[in-house]
CSV table of C-alpha atoms and ligand atoms in Angstrom, one decimal:
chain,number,residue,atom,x,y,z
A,210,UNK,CA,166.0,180.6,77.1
A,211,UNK,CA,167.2,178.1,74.5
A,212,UNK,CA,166.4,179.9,71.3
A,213,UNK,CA,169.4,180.9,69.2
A,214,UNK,CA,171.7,178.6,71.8
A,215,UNK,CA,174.2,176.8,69.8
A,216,UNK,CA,174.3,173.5,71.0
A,217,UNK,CA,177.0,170.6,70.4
A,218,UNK,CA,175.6,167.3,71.3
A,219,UNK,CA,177.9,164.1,71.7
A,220,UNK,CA,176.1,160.8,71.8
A,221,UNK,CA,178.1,157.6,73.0
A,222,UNK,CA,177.4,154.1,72.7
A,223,UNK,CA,175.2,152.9,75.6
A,224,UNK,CA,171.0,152.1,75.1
A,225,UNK,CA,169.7,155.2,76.8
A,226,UNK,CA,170.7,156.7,73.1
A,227,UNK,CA,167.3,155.5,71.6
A,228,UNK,CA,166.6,158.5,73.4
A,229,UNK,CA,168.4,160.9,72.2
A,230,UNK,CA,165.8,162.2,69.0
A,231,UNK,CA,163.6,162.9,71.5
A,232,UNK,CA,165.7,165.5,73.5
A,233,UNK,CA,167.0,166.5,69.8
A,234,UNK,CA,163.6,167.0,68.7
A,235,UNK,CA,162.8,169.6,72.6
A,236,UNK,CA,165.4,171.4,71.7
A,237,UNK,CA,164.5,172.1,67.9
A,238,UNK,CA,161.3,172.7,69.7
A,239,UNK,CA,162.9,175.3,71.6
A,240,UNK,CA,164.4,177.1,68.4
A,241,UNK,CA,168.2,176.0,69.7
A,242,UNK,CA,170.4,175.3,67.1
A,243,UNK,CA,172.0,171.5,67.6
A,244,UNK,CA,174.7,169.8,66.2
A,245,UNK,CA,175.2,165.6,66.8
A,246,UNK,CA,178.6,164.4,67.1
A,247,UNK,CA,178.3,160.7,67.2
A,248,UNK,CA,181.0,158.1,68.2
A,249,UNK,CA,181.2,155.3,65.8
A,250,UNK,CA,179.6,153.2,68.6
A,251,UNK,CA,176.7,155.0,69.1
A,252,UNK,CA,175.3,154.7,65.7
A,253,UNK,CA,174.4,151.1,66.3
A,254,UNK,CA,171.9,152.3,69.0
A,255,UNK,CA,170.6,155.4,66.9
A,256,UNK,CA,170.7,156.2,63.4
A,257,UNK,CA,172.6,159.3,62.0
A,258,UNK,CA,170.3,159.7,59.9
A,259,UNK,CA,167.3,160.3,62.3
A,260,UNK,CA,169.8,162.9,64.2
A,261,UNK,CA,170.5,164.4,61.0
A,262,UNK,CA,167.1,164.8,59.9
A,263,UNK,CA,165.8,166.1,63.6
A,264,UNK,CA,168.4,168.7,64.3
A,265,UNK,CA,168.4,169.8,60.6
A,266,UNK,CA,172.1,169.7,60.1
A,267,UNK,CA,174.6,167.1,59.1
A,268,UNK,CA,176.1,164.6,62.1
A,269,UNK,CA,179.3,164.4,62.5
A,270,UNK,CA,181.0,161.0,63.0
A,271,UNK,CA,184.7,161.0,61.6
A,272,UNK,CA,187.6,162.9,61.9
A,273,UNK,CA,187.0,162.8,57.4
A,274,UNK,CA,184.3,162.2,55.2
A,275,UNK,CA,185.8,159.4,52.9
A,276,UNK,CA,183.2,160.0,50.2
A,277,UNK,CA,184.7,163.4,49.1
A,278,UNK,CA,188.1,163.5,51.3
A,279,UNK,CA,187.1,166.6,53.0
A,280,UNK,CA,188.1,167.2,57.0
A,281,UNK,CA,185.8,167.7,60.1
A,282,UNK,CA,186.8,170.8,61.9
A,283,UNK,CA,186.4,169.6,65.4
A,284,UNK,CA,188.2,172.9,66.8
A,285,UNK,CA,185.8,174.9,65.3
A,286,UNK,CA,183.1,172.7,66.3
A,287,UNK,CA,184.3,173.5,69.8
A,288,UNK,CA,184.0,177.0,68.9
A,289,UNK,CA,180.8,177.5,67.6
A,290,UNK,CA,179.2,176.0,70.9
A,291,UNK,CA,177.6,177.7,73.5
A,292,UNK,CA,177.9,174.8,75.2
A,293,UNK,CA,178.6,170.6,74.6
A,294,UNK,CA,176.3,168.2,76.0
A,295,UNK,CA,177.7,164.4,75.6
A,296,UNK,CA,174.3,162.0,76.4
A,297,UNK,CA,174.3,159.3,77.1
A,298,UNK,CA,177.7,159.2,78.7
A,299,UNK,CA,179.7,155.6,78.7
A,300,UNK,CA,182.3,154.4,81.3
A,301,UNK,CA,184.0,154.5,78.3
A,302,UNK,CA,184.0,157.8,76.8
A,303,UNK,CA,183.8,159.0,80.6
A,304,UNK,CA,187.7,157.5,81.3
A,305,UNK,CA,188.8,158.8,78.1
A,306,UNK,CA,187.8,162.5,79.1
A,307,UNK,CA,189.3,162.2,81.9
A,308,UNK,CA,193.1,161.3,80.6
A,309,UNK,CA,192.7,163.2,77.7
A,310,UNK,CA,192.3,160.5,74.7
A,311,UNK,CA,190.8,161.7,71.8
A,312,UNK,CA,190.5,158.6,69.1
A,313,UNK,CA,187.9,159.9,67.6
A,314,UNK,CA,185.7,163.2,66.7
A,315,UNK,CA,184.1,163.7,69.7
A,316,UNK,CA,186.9,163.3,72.4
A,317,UNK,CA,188.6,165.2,70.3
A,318,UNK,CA,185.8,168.3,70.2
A,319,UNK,CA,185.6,167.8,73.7
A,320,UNK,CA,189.1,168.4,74.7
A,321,UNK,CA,189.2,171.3,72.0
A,322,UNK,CA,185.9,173.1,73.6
A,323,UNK,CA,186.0,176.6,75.1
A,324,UNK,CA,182.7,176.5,75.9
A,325,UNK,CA,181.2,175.1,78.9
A,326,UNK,CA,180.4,171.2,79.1
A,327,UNK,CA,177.6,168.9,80.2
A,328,UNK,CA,177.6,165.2,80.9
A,329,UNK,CA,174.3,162.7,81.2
A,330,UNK,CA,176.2,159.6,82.3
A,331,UNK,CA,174.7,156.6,81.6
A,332,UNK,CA,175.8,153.1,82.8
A,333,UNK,CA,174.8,149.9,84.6
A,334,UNK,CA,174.4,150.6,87.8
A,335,UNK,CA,177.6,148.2,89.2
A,336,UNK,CA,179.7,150.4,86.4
A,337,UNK,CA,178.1,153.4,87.5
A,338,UNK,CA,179.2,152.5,91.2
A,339,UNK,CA,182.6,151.6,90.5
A,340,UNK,CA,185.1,153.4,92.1
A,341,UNK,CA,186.8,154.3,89.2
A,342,UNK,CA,183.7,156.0,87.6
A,343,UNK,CA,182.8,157.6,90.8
A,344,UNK,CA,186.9,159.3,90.5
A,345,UNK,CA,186.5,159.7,86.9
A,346,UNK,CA,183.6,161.7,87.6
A,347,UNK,CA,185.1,163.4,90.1
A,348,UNK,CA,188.0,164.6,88.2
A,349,UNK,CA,185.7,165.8,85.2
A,350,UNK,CA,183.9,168.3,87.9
A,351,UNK,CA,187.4,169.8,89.1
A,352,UNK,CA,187.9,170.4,85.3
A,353,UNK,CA,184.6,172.4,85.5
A,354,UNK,CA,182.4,169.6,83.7
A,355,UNK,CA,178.6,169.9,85.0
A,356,UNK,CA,177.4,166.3,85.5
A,357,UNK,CA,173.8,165.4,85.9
A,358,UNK,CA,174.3,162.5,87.6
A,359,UNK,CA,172.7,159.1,86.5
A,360,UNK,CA,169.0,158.7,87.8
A,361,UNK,CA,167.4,155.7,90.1
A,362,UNK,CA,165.4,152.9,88.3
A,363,UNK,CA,165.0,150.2,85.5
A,364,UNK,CA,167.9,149.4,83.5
A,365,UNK,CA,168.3,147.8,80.3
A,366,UNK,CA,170.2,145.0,81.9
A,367,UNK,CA,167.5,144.0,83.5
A,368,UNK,CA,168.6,145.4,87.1
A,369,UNK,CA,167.4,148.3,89.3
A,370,UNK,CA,169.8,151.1,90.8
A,371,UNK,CA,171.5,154.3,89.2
A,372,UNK,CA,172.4,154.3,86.3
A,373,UNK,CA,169.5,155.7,84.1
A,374,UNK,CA,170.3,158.7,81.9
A,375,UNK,CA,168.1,161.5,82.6
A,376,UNK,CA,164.9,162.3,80.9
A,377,UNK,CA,165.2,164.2,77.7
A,378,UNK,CA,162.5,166.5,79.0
A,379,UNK,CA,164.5,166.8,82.4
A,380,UNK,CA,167.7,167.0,80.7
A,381,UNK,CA,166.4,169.9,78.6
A,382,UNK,CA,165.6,171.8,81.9
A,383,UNK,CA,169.1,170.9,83.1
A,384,UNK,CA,170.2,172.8,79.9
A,385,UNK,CA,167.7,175.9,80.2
A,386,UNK,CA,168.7,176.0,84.1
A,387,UNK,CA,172.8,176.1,82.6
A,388,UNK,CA,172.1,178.9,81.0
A,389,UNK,CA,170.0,181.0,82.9
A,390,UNK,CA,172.6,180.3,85.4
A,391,UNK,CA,175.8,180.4,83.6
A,392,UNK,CA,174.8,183.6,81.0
A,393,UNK,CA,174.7,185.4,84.4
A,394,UNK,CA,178.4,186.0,85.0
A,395,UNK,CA,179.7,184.7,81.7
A,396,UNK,CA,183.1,187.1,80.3
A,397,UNK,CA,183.4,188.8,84.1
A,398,UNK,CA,186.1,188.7,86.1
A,399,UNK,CA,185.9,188.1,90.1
A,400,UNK,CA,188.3,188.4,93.0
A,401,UNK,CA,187.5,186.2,96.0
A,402,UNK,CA,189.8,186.5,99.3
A,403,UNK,CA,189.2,183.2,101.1
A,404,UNK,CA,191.4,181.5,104.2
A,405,UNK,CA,192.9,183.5,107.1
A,406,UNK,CA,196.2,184.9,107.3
A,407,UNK,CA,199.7,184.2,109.1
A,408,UNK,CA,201.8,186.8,110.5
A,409,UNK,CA,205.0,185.4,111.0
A,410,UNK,CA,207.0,186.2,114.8
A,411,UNK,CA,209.7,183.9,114.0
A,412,UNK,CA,210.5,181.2,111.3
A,413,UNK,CA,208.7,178.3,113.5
A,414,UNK,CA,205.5,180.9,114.8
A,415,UNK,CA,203.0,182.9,113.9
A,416,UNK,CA,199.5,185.0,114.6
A,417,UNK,CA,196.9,183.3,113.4
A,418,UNK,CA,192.9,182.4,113.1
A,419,UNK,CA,190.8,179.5,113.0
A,420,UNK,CA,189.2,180.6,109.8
A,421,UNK,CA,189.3,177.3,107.3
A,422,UNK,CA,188.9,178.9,103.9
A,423,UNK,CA,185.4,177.0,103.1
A,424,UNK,CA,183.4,180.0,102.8
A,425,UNK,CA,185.5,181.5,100.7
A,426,UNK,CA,186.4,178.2,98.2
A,427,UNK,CA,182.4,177.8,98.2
A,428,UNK,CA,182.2,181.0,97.0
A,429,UNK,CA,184.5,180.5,93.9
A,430,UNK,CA,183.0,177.2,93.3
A,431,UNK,CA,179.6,179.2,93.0
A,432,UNK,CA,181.0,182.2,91.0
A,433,UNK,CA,182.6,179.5,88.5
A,434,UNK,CA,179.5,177.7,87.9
A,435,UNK,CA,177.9,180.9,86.9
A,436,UNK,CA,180.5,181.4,84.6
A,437,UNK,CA,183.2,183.5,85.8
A,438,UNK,CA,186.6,183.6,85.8
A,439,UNK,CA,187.8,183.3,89.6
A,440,UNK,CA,190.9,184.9,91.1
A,441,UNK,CA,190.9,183.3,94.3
A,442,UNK,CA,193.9,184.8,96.9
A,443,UNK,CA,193.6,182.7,99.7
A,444,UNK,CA,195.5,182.5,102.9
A,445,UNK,CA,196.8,178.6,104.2
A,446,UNK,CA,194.2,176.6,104.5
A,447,UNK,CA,193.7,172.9,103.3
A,448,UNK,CA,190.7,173.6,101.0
A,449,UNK,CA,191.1,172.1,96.9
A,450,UNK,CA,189.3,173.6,94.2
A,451,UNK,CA,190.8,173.0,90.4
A,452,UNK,CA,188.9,174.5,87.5
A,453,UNK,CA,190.6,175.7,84.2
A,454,UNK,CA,189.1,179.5,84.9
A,455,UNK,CA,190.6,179.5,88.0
A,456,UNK,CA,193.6,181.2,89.3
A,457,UNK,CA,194.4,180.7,92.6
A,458,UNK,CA,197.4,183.0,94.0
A,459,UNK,CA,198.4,181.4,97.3
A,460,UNK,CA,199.8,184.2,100.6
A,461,UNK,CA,200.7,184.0,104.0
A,462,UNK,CA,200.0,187.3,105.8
A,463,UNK,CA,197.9,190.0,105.3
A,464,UNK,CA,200.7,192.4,102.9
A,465,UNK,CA,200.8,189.7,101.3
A,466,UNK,CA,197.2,189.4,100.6
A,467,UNK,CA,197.3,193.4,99.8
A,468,UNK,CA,199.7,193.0,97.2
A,469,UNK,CA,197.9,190.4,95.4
A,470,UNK,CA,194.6,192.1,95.7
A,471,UNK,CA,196.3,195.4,94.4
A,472,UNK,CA,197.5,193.4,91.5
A,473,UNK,CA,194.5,192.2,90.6
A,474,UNK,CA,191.1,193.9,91.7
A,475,UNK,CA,192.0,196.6,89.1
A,476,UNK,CA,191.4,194.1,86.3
A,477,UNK,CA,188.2,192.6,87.8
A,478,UNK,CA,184.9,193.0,87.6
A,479,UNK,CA,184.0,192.6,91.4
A,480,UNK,CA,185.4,191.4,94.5
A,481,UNK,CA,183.8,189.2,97.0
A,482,UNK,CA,186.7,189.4,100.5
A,483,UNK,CA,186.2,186.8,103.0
A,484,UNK,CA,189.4,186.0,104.0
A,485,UNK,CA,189.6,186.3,107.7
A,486,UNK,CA,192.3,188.9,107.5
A,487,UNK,CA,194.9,189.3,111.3
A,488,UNK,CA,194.2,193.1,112.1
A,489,UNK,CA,197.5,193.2,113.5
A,490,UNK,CA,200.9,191.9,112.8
A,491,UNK,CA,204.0,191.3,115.2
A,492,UNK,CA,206.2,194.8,114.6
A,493,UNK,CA,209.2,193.0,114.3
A,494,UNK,CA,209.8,189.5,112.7
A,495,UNK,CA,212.8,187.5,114.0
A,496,UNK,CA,215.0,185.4,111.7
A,497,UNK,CA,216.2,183.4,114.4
A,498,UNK,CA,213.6,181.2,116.3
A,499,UNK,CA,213.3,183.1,119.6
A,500,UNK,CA,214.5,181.3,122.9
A,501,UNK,CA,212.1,181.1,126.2
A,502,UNK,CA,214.5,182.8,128.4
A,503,UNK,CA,212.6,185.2,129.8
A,504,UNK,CA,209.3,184.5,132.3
A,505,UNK,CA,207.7,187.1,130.3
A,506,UNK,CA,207.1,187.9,127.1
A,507,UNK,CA,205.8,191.1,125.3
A,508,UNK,CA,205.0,191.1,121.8
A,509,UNK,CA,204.6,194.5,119.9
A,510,UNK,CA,202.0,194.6,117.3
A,511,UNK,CA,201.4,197.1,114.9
A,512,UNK,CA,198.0,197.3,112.7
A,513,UNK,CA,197.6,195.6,109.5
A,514,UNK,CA,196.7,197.0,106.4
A,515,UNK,CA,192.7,196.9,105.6
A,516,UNK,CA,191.9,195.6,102.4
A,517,UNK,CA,189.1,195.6,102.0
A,518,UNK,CA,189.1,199.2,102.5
A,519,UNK,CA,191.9,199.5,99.9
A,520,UNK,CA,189.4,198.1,97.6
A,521,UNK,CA,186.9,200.4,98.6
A,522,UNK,CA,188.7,203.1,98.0
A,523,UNK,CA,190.2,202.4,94.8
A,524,UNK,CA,186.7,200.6,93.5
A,525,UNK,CA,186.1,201.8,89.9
A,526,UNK,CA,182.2,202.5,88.6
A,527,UNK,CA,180.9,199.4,87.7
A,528,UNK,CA,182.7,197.4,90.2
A,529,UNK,CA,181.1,195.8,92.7
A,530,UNK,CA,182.3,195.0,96.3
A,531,UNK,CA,181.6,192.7,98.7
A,532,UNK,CA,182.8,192.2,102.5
A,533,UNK,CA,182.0,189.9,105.1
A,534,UNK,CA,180.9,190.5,108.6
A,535,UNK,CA,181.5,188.1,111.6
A,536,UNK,CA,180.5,189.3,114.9
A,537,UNK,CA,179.9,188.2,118.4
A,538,UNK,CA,177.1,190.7,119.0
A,539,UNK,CA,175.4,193.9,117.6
A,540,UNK,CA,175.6,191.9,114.1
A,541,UNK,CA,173.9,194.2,111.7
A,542,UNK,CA,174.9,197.4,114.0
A,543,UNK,CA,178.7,196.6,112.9
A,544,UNK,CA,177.8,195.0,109.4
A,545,UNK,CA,175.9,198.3,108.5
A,546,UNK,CA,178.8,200.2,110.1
A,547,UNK,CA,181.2,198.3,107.9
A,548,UNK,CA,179.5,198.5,104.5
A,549,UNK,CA,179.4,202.6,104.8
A,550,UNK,CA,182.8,202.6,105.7
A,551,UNK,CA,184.5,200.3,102.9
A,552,UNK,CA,181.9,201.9,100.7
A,553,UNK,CA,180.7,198.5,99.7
A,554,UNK,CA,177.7,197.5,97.6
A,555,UNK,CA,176.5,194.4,100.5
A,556,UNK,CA,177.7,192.9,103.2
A,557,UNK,CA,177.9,189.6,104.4
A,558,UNK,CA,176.7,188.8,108.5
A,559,UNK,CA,177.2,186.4,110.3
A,560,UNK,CA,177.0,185.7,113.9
A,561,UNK,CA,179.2,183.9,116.5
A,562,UNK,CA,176.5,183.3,118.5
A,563,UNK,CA,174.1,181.7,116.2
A,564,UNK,CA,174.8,177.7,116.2
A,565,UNK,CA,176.5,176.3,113.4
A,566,UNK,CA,178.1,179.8,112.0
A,567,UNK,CA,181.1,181.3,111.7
A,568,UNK,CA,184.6,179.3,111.7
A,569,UNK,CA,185.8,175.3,110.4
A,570,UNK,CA,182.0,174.2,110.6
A,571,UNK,CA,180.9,173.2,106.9
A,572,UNK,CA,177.2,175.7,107.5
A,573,UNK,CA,176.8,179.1,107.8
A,574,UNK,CA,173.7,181.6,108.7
A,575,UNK,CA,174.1,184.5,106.8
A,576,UNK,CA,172.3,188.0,106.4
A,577,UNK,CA,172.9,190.2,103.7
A,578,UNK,CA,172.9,194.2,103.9
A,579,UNK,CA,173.7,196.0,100.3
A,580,UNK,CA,173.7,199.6,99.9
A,581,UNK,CA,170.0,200.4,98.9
A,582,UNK,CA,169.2,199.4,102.7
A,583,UNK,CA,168.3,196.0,101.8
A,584,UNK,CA,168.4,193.5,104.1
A,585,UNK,CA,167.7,189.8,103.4
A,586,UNK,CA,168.4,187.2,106.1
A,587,UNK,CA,168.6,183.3,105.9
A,588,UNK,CA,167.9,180.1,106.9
A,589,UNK,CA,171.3,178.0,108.6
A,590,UNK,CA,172.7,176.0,105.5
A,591,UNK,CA,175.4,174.4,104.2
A,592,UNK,CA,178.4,176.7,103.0
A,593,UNK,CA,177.9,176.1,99.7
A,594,UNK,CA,174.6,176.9,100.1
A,595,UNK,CA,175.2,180.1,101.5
A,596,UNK,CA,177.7,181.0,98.6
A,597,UNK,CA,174.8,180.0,96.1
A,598,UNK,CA,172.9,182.5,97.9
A,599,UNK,CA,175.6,185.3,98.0
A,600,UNK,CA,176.2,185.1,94.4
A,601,UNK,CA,172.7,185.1,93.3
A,602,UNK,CA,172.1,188.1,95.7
A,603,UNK,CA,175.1,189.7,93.1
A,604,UNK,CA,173.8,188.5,90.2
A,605,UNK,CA,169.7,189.6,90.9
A,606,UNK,CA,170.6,193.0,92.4
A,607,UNK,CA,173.3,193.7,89.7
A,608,UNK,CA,175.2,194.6,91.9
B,1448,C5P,O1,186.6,195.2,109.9
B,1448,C5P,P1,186.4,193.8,109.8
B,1448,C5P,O2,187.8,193.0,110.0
B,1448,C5P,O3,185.4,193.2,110.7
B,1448,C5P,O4,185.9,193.6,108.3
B,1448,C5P,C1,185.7,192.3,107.8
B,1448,C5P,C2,185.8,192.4,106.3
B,1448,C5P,O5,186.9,193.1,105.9
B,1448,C5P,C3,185.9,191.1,105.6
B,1448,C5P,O6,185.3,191.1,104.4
B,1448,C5P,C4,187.5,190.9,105.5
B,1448,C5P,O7,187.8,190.0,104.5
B,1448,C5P,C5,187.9,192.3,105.3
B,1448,C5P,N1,189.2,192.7,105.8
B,1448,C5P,C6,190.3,192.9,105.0
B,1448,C5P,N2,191.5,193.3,105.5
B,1448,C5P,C7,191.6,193.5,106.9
B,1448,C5P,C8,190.6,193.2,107.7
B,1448,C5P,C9,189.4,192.8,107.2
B,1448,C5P,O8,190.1,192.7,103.8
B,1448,C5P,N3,192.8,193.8,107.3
């Protein structure tokens, strides 16, 4: 898996670097090709030259080399990457990603990177449980940073708790596991509909649903971590996700929805719908708030556009389509009904009446049905869970 990878590794100041020639020396193992940038710090914790000598290419600690004037490249550091892995991570390094310093060579690769990057934070554990860090940390995942987060046990200070960086040999399987995982939908393109929509009867009302979005923010989250650039067109909902490969296109009602999906699905390489999406839409919409007058009201509804089934029907070859299901009974009946009908590649059921699915609950119970007549059911998770599974069902099926 790690053979040919080009590999950027940062080493900061803190103790858990007099381990870092051992995960130098796994990966060389592993025929990856590595390259140390060091902060000035870290060198009093681990020599340069044992870096140097282990990865078999010059470290890089300044901005320029002042024996022969010439200038470290640090953009095309970034560039060379296949990834950047900064262990040990300091507090200090840690608050300077996340407001953008870059005072010296390797915040300043860092914040030049295109490539996907991976923190080992390391830290006494008081430091490590400091509010700030835990925000810090925070922030760095909504920019799309992977943290494998510090490890119970002895630290160099003498006291027990998080804090420890992770094993070389377990950090080297974090690495492996990144690309296995992230190769898999690296330089593709996905739609995700997420939320429900709004279809406006007046300035102050509307049709709506109870669907929160999670499902369908989960699902991006997943789909990013893979790799992929998310185009996520999501009705109101109060679900966050920031990430630099992700474009979110906010809409109200369903032609709303249509029009961004027709703008976009053309240029993607799949789309995942599970916006909860109003079948039908108030015929006429008021533009003055409408007075209760009258005992009785009718409203007239006419039927909202499918889109899914716009999708469907405009779905290139090599794009690959998936809906969702929910249903109160005859679950797979209807989700088999569905995926012949929007010509889609799977389908995602899931039941009202199964405990802990469907709408605002954080789990799901999800089974999928894809076009070769597969069906794979699972266990009641969490919804991020059950996005993890969706996409790998994509990504093993090839779909
Ligand atoms: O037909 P039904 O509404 O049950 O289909 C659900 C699937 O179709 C979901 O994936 C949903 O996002 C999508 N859908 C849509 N536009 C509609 C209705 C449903 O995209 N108007």
């Amino acid at each position: 898996m790690l053979k040919g990878k080009r590999i950027i590794l940062g080493v900061t100041g803190g103790i858990a670097a007099y381990k870092i020639p051992l995960l130098v020396r796994e990966l060389k193992k592993l025929e990856a090709d590595v390259q140390c940038i060091m902060t000035p710090a870290s060198c009093d914790f681990v020599s340069p030259l044992t870096l140097a000598t282990l990865s078999q290419n010059p470290v890089y600690i300044d901005f320029w080399n002042k024996k022969d004037g010439t200038w470290t490249n640090h953009v095309e550091l970034g560039m060379w990457a296949d990834v950047m892995v900064i262990a040990p991570l300091t507090a200090n390094t840690l608050a300077k990603m996340t407001h953008g310093n870059c005072d010296n060579l390797l915040l300043a690769t860092y914040l030049s990177a295109k490539c996907p990057v991976l923190i080992a934070p390391a830290m006494d554990l008081d430091m490590y449980a400091h509010p700030t860090t835990t925000q810090n940390l925070e922030q760095l995942a909504q920019h799309g940073v992977l943290i494998t987060p510090a490890q119970h046990g002895f630290l160099a200070s003498g006291l027990e708790g998080q804090g420890r960086m992770m094993e070389p040999n377990d950090l080297v399987r974090e690495i492996s596991f990144f690309f296995e995982q992230s190769i898999s939908l690296y330089g593709k393109k996905v739609l995700v509909t997420a939320g429900p929509t709004y279809e406006r009867i007046d300035p102050v009302r509307f049709i709506g649903n109870h669907s929160s979005g999670k499902m369908g923010f989960a699902i991006a989250k997943s789909l990013l971590k893979r790799g992929a650039e998310v185009i996520l067109v999501t009705g109101p909902t109060q679900c966050q996700l920031t990430h630099n490969k992700l474009t979110r296109c906010d809409v109200v009602s369903a032609e709303e929805m249509l029009q961004q999906v027709k703008e976009h699905f053309p240029t993607c390489t799949g789309g995942i719908f599970s916006a909860a999406v109003s079948d039908y839409r108030p015929a006429e919409m008021h533009s003055v708030k409408m007075k209760k007058t009258a005992d009785e009201l009718t409203l007239q509804l006419v039927k909202n556009p499918d889109i899914l089934q716009w999708a469907g029907d405009h779905k290139k070859h090599g794009q690959f389509l998936v809906g969702f299901a929910l249903e109160t009974n005859d679950a797979l009946d209807y989700g088999r009904g569905k995926l012949e009908k929007k010509k889609l590649d799977c389908i995602v059921v899931n039941s009202l009446k199964d405990s802990g699915a469907g709408f605002g609950v954080d789990t799901n119970k999800i089974t999928i049905l894809d076009s070769n007549n597969k069906k794979q059911a699972y266990e009641l998770s969490s919804k991020d869970v059950a996005a993890h599974n969706i996409v790998e069902y994509i990504v093993k099926n090839k779909l």
